CSV table of C-alpha atoms and ligand atoms in Angstrom, one decimal:
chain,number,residue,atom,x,y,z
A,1,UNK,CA,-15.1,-72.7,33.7
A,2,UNK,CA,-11.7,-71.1,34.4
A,3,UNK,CA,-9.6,-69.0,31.9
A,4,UNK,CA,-7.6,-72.1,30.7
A,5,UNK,CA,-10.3,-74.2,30.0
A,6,UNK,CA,-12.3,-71.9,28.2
A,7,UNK,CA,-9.2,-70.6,25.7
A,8,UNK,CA,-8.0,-74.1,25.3
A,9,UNK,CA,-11.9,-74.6,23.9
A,10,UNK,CA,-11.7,-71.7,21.9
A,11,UNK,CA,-8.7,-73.4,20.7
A,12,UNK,CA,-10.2,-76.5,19.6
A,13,UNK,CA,-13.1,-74.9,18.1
A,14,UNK,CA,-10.3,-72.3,15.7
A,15,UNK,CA,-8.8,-75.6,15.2
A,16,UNK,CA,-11.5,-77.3,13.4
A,17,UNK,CA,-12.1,-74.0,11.6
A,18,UNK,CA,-9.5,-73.2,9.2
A,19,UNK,CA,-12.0,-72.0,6.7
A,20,UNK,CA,-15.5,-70.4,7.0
A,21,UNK,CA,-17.2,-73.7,5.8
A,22,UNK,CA,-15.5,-75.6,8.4
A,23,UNK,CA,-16.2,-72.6,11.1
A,24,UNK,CA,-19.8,-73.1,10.0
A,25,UNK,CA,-19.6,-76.8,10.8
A,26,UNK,CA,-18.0,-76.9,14.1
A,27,UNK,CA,-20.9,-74.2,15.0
A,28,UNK,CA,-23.0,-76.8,13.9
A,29,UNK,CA,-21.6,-79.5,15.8
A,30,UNK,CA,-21.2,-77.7,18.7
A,31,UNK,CA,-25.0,-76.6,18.8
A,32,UNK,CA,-26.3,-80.0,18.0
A,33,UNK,CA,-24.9,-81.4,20.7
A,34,UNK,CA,-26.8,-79.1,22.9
A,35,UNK,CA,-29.9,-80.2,21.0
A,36,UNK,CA,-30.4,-77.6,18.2
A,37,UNK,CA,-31.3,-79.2,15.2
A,38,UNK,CA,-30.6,-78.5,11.4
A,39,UNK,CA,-32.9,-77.1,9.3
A,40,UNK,CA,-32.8,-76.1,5.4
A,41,UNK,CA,-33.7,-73.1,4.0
A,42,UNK,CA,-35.3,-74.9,0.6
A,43,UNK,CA,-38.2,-77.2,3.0
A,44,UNK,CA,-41.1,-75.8,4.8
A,45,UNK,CA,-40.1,-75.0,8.3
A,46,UNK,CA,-42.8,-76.7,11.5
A,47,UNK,CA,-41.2,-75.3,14.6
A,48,UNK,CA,-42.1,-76.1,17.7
A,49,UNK,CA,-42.1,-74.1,21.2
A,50,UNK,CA,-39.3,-74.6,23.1
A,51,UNK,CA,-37.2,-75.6,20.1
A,52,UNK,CA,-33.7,-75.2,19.0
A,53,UNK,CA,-32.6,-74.5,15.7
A,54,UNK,CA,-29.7,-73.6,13.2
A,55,UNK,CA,-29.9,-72.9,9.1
A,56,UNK,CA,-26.8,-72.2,7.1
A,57,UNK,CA,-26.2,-70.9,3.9
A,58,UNK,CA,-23.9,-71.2,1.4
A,59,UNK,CA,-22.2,-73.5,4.1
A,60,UNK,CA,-20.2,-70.3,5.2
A,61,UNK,CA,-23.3,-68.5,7.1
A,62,UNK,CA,-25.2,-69.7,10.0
A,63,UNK,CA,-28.1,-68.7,12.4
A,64,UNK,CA,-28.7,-70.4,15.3
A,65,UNK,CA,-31.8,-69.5,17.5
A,66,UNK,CA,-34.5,-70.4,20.0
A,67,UNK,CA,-38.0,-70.6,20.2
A,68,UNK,CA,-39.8,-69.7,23.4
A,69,UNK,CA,-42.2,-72.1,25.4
A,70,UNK,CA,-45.9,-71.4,24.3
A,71,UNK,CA,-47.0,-69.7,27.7
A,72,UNK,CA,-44.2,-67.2,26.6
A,73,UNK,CA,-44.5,-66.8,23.1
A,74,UNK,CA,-47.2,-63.7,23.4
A,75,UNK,CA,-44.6,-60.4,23.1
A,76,UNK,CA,-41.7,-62.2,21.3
A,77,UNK,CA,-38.9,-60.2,21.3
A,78,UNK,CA,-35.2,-61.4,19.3
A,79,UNK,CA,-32.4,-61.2,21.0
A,80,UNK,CA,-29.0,-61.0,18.1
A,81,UNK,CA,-25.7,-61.4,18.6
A,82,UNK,CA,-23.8,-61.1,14.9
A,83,UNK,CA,-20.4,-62.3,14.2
A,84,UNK,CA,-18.5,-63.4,10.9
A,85,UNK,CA,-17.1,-67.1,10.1
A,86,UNK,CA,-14.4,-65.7,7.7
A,87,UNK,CA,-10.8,-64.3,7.8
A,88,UNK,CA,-8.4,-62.4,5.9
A,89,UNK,CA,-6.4,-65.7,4.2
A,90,UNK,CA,-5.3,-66.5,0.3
A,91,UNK,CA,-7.6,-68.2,-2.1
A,92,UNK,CA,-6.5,-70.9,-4.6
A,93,UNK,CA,-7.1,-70.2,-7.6
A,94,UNK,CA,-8.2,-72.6,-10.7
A,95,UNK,CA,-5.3,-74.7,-12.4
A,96,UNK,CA,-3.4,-73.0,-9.4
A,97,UNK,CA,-0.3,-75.1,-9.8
A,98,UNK,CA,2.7,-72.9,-11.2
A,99,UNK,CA,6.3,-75.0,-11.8
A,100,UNK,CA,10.0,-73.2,-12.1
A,101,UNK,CA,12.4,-74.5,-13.8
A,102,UNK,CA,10.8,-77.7,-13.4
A,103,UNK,CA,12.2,-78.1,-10.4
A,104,UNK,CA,9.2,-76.3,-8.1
A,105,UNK,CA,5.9,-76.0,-7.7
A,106,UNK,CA,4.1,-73.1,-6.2
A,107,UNK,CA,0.6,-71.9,-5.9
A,108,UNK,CA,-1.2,-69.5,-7.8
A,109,UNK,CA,-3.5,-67.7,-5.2
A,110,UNK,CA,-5.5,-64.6,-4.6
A,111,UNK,CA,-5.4,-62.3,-1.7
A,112,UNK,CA,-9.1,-62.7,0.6
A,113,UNK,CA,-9.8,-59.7,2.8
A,114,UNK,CA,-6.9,-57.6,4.6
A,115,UNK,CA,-3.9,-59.2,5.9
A,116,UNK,CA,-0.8,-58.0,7.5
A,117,UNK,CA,1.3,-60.0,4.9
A,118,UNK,CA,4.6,-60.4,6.4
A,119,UNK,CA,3.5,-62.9,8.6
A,120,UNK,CA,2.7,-65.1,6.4
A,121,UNK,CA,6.1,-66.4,5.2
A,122,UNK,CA,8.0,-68.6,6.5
A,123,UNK,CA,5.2,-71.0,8.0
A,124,UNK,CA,3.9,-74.5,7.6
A,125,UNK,CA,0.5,-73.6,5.9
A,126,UNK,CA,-2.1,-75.7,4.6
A,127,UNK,CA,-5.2,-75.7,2.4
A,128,UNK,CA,-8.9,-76.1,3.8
A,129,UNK,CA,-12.3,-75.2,2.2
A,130,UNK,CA,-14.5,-77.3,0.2
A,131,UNK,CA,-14.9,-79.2,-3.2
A,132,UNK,CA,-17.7,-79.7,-5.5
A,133,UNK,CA,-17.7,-83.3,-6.6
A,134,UNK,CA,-20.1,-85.3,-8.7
A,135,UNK,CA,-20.8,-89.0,-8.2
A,136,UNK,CA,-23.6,-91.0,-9.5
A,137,UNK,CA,-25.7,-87.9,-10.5
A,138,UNK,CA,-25.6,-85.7,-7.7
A,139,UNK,CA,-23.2,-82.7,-7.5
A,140,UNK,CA,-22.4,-81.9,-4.0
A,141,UNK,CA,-20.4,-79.7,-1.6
A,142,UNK,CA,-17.6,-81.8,0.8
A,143,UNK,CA,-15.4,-79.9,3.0
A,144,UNK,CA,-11.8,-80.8,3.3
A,145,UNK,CA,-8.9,-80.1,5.6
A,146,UNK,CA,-5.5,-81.1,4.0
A,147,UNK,CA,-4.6,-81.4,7.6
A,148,UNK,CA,-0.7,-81.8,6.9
A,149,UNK,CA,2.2,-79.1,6.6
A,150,UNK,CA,1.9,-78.9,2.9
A,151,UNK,CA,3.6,-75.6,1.7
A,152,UNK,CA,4.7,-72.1,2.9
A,153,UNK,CA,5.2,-68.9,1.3
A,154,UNK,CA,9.2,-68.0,1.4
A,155,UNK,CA,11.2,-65.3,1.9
A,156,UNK,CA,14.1,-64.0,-0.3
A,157,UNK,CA,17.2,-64.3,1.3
A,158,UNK,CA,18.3,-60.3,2.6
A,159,UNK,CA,21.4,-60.9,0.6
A,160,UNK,CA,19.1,-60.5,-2.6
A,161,UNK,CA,17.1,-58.1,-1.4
A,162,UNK,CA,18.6,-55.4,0.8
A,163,UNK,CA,15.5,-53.1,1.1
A,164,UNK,CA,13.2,-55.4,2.5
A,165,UNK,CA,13.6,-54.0,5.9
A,166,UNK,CA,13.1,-50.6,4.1
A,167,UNK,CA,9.6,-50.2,4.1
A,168,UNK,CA,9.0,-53.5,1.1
A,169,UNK,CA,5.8,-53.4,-1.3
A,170,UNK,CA,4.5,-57.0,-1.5
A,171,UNK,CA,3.4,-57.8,-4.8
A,172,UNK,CA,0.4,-60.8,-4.3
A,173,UNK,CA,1.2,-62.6,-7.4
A,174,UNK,CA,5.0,-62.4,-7.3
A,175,UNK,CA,5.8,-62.6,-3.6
A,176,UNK,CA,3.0,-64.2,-2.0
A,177,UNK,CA,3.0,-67.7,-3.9
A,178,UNK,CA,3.5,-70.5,-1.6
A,179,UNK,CA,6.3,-73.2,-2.4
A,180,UNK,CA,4.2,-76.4,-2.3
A,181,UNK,CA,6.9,-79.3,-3.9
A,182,UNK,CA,9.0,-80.1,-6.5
A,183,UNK,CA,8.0,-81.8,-10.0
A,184,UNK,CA,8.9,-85.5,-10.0
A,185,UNK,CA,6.3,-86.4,-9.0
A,186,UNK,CA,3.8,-83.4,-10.3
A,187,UNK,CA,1.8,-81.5,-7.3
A,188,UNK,CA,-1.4,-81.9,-7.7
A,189,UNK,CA,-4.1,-80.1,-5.2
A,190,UNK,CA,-7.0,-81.7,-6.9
A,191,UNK,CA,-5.4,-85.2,-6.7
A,192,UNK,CA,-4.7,-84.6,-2.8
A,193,UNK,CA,-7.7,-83.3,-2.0
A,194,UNK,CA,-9.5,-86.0,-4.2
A,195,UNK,CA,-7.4,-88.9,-2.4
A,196,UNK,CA,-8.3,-87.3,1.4
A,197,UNK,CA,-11.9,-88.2,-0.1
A,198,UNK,CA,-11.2,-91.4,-1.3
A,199,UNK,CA,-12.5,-90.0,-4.7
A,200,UNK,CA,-11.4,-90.1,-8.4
A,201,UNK,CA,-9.6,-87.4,-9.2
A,202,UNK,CA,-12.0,-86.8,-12.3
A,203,UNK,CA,-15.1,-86.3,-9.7
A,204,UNK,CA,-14.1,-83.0,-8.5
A,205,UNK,CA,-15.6,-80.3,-10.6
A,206,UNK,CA,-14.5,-77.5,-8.7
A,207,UNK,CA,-13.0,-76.1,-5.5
A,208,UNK,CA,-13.1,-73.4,-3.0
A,209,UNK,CA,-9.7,-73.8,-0.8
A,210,UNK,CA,-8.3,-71.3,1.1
A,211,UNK,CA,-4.3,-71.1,2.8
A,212,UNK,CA,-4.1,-71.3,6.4
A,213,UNK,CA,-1.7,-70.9,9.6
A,214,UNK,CA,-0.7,-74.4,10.9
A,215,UNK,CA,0.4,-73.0,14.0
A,216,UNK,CA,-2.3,-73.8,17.1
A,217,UNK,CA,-3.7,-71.6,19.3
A,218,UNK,CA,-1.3,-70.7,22.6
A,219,UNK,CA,-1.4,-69.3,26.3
A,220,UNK,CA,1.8,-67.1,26.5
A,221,UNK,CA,3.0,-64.4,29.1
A,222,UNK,CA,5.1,-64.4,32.2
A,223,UNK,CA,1.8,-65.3,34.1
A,224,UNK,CA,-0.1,-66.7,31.1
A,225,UNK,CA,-2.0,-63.6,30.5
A,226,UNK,CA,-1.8,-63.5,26.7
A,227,UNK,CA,-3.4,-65.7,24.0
A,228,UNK,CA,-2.1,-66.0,20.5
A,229,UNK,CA,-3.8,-67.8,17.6
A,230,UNK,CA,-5.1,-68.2,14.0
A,231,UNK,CA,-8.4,-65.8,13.2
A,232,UNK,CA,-9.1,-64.7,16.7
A,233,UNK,CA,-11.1,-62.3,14.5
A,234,UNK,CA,-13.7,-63.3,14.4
A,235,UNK,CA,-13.8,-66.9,15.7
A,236,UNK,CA,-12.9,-65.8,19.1
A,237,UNK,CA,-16.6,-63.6,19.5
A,238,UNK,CA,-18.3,-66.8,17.1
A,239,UNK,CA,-17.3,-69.3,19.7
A,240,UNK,CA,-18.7,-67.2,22.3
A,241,UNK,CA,-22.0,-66.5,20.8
A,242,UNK,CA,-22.5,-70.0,20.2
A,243,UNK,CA,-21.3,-71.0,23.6
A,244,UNK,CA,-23.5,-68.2,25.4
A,245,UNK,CA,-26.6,-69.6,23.1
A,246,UNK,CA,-26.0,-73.2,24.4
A,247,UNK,CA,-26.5,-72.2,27.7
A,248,UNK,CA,-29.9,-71.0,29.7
A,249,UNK,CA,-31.9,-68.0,27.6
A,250,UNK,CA,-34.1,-65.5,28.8
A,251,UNK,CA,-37.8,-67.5,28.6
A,252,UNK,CA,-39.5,-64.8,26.9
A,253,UNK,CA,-36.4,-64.1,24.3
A,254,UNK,CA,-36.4,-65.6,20.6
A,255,UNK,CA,-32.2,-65.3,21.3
A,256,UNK,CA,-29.6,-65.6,18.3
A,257,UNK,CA,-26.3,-66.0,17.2
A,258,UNK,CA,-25.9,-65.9,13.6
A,259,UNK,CA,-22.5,-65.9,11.9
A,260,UNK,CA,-22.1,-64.2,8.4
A,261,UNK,CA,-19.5,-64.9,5.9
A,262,UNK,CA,-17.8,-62.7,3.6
A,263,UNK,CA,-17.0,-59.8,6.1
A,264,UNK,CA,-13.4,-59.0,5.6
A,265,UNK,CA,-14.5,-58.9,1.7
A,266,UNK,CA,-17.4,-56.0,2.2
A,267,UNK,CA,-20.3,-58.7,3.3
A,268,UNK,CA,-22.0,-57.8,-0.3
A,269,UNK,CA,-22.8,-61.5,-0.8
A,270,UNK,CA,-25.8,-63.8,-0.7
A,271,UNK,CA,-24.6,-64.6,2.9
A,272,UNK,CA,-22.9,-61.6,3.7
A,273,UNK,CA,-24.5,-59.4,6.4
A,274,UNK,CA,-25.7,-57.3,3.6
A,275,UNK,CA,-27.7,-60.1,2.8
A,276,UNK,CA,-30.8,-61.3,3.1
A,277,UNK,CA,-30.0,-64.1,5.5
A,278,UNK,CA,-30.8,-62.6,8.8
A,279,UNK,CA,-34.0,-61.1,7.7
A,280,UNK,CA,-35.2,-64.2,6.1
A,281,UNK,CA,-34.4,-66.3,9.1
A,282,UNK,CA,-36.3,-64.1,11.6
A,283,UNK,CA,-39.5,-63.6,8.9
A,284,UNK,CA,-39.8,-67.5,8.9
A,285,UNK,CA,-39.6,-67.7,12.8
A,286,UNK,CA,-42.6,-64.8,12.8
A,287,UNK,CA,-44.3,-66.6,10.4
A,288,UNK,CA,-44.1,-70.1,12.5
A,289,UNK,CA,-45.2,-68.2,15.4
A,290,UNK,CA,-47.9,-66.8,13.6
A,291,UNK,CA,-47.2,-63.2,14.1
A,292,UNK,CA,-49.1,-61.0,11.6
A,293,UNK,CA,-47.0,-58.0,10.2
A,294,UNK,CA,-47.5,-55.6,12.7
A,295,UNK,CA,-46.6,-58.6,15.1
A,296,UNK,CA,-43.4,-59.1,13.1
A,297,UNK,CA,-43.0,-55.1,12.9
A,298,UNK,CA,-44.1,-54.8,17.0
A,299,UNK,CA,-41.4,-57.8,17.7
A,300,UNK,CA,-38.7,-56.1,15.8
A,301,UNK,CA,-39.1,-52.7,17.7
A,302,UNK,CA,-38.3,-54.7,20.8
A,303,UNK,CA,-35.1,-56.2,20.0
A,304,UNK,CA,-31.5,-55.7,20.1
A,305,UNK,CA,-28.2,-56.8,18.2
A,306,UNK,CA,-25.1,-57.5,19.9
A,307,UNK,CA,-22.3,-56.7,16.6
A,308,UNK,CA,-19.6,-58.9,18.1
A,309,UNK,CA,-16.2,-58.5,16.1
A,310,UNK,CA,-13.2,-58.0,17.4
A,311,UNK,CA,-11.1,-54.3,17.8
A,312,UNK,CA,-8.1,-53.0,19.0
A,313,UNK,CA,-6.3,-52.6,22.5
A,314,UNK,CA,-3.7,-50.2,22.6
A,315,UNK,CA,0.1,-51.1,21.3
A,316,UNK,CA,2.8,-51.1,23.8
A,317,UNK,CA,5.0,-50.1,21.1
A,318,UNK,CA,2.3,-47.8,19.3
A,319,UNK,CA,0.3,-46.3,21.6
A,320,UNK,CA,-0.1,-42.9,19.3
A,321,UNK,CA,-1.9,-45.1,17.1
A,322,UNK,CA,-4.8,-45.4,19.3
A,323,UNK,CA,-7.0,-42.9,21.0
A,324,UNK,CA,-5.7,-40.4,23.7
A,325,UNK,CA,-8.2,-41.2,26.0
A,326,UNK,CA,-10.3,-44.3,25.0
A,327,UNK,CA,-8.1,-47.6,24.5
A,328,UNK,CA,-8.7,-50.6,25.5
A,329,UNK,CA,-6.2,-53.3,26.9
A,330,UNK,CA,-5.9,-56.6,26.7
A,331,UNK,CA,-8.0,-58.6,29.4
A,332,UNK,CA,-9.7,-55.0,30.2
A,333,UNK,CA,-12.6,-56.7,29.0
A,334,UNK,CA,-15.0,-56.5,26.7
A,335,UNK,CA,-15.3,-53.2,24.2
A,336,UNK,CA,-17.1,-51.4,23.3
A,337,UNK,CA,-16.9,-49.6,20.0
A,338,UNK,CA,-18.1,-46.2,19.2
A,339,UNK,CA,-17.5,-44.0,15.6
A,340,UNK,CA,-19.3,-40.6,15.1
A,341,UNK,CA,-19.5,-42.1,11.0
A,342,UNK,CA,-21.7,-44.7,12.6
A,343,UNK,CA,-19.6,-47.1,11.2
A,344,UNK,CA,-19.9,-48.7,14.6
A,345,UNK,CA,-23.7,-48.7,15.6
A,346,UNK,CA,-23.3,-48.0,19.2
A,347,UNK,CA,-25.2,-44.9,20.7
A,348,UNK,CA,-25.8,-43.4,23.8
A,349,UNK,CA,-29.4,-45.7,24.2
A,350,UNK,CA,-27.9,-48.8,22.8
A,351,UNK,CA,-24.4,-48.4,24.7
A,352,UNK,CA,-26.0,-47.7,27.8
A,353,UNK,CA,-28.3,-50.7,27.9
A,354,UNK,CA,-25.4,-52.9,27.4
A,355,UNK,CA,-23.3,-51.5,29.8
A,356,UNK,CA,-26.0,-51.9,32.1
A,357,UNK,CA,-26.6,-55.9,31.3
A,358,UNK,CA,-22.8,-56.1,32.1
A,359,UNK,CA,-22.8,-54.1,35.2
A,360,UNK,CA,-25.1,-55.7,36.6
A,361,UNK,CA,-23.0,-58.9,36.2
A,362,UNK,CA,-19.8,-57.2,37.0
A,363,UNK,CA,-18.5,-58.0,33.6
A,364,UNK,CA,-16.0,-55.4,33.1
A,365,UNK,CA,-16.5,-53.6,29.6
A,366,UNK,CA,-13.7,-50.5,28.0
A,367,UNK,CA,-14.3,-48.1,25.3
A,368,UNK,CA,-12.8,-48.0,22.1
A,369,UNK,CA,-12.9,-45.0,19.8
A,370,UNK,CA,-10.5,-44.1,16.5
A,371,UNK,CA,-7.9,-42.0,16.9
A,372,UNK,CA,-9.3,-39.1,15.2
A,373,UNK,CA,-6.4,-39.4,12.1
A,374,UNK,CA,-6.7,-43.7,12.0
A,375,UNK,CA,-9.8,-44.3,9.8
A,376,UNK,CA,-11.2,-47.6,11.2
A,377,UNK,CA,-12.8,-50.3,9.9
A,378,UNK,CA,-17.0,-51.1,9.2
A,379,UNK,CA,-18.2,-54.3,10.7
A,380,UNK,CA,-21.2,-56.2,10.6
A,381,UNK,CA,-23.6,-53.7,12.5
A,382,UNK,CA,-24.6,-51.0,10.5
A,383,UNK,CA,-24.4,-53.1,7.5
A,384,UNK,CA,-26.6,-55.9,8.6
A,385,UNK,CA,-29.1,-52.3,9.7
A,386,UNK,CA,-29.6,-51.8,6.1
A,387,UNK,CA,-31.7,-55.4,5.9
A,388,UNK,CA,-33.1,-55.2,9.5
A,389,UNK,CA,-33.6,-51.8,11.5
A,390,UNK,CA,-33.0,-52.7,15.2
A,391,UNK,CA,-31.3,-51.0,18.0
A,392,UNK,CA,-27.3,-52.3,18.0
A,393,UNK,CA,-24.4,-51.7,20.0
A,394,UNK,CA,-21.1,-52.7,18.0
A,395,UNK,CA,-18.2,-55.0,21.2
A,396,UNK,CA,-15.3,-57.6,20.7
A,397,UNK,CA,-12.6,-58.8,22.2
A,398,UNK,CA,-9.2,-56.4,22.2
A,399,UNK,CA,-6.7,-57.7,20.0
A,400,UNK,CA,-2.9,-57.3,18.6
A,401,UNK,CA,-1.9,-57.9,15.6
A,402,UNK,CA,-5.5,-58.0,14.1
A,403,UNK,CA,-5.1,-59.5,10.5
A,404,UNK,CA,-2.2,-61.1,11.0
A,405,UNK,CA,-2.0,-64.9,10.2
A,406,UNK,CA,-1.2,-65.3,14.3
A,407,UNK,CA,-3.3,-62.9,16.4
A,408,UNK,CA,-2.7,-61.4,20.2
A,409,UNK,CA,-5.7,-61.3,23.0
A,410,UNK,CA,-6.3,-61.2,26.7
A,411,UNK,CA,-6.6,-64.7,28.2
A,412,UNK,CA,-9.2,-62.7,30.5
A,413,UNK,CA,-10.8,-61.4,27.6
A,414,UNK,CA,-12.8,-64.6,25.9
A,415,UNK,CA,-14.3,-65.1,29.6
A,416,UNK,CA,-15.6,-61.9,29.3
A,417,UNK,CA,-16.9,-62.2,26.5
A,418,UNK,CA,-18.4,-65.2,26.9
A,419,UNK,CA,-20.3,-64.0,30.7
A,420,UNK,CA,-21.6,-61.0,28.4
A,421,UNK,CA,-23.0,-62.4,25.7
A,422,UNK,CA,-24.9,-65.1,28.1
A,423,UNK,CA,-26.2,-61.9,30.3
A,424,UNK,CA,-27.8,-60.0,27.2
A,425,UNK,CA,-29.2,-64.0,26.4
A,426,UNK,CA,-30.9,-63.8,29.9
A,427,UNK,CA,-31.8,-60.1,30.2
A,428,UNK,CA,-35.1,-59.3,28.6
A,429,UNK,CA,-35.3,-55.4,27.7
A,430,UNK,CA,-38.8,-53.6,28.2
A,431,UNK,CA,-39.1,-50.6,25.8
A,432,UNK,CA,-41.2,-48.4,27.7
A,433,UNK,CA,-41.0,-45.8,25.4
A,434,UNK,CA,-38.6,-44.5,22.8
A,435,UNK,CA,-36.4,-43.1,25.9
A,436,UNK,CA,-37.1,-45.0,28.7
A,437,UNK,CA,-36.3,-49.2,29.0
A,438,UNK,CA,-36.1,-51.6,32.3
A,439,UNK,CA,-33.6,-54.7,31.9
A,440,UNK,CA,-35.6,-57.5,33.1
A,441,UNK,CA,-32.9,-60.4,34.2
A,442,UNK,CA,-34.0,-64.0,34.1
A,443,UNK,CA,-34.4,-64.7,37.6
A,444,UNK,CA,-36.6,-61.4,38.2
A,445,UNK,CA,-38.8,-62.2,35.3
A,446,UNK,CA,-41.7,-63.6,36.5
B,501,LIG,CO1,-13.5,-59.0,12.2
């Protein structure tokens, strides 16, 4: 797999993911083609050794994992790699259509999670989520893509509005309304989103639709080092988790990749990674194993989470934003993210056995850290600790432009992350103690 093909799949996979629900289902797709099947959270669960697996909920969270052969099922052990399906975007809200004049339409929405705003204007955008419909007695979920270039959030000319280069507050509910038509005929979401369903209008009871970028995911640079697309965060470290769980696994490894909604809102949601989801996920695959407590409790101590969102490289045009002395570049490789607040979970035991799965694959890592003044962000890591108490190291991918509606990052990069997620797959870690471990690699296992 070369760097082109591997971002042009990335590519695809953002593509068919212009809302968590969708993210959820091209995981989905892409797992059951590699023989994981789909189970439900409300039936009782028979697994079998050797299986594959996924559960969602709330369509917007997924696990994915794999059960060992019997002749290795004896000292289970989970390997987790954690990303989020969700982006910083702009929700519709209810009755969102908003006329002027009668002459335009626009679109009530609300702001989800942190975006750089200005990038939003002036670009085709679209809606994507899912509706609730009902139909013969049964209310159910349906995603939908209004895959077209259906409005865009404008600017006011400079002439009316000398300041905006000044340092400009955007308001969400004056500025950030996207022009979607005219009035003759009357806009109407529902009715567009019920036709690209072949539905009644009146069937829809409710929907959860979200803006998005139409722009597609790019190679760019003098010698095609940079990538630029739509939700690199977190899509970009989702893809590769999925990816790297497709492949071969460590025999002896229960290995994961779950993918939580609802991080760039807090994660305090029934899916969120303060949830229960993970937990509940990994009980049920103990219980199906038939591990007693102390099995579940002995399992636990053994395993290890990979917190894979994306960070920051440093900023050719900022670099006193970033750390004097740890910053990553773009396609440096894969980071590795370290706060004294534990925001990030990384520590010297956790840090050092990942470094040591990549070293021993020559996958190069870097080291991020705050500048000491720029508060940074939480992630999925510590807060995904509170449910389930397992030793974590916090990477990603180095990015530009995080939050914005068209993010910057290392064509090198998604290789390396996808060669390090697949090592820690096939590297089982022996705790021999609380301060001493042995990384046992696939091949060397037996
Ligand atoms: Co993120």
């Amino acid at each position: 797999m070369n760097t082109t093909q591997i971002n042009q799949e990335l590519f695809t996979f953002i593509q068919n993911s212009p809302s968590p629900y969708h993210a959820v289902a091209s995981a989905a797709s892409m797992l059951e083609s590699h023989g994981f099947q789909p189970l439900r959270e409300q039936d009782a669960w028979a697994l079998e050794y050797g299986g594959r697996y996924y559960v969602t909920r709330n369509q917007s969270s997924l696990a994915a994992f794999c059960l060992p052969e019997a002749a290795h099922a004896g000292n289970p052990s989970f390997h987790i790699i954690a990303s989020h399906s969700d982006s910083p975007s702009f929700k519709l809200k209810e009755n969102g259509e908003m006329t002027v004049e009668n002459r335009y339409t626009r679109l009530n929405v609300e702001r989800y999670g942190g975006s750089i705003l200005a990038p939003w204007f002036d670009r085709p955008l679209s809606l994507a989520g899912r509706v609730l419909t009902e139909e013969n007695g049964h209310i159910e979920s349906r995603l939908v893509n209004l895959d077209q270039d259906l409005a865009m959030i404008v600017n006011l000319a400079i002439h009316m509005n000398r300041g905006i280069n000044d340092g400009y507050k955007y308001s969400i509910q004056t500025d950030m309304l996207p022009l979607i038509g005219g009035c003759q005929p009357p806009v109407s979401v529902r009715a567009m989103a019920a036709s690209s369903l072949n539905l009644a209008e009146s069937a829809i009871l409710t929907m959860d639709l979200f803006l998005y970028n139409r722009m597609e995911g790019r190679i760019w640079g003098a010698s095609r080092e940079f990538i630029g697309a739509p939700r690199l965060d977190d899509l970009q470290c989702a893809f590769a988790s999925f990816r790297a769980i497709s492949g071969q696994v460590h025999p002896d490894l229960i290995p994961m990749a779950v993918m939580f909604d609802n991080e760039e809102v807090g994660s305090q949601s029934r899916q969120g990674a303060c949830s229960t989801f993970l937990k509940d996920v990994m009980r049920r695959i103990s219980l199906s194993l038939n591990l007693t407590e102390e099995g579940y409790l002995r399992a636990l101590s053994r395993s290890f989470m990979v917190s894979a969102d994306n960070g920051h490289a440093l900023h050719p045009n900022y670099p006193a934003k970033s750390d004097p002395g740890n910053h990553p570049y773009l396609n440096g490789g894969v980071m590795i993210k370290y706060a004294a607040n534990q925001k990030y979970t990384s520590d010297g035991i956790s840090s050092a056995i990942f470094r040591a799965i990549c070293r021993q694959e020559q996958i190069p890592t870097q080291v991020f850290f705050n500048h000491s003044d720029v508060p940074g962000g939480s992630t999925l890591g510590n807060l995904s600790a509170s449910q389930i108490s397992i030793p974590s190291v916090d990477i990603g991918a180095p990015l530009l432009g995080m939050h914005s509606p068209y993010e910057t990052g290392g064509a090198e990069d998604t290789l390396s992350l996808v060669a390090a997620m697949e090592a820690f797959l096939k590297t089982r870690i022996e705790y021999e103690g609380e301060q001493s471990f042995r990384l046992l690699p696939m091949e060397k296992s037996r």
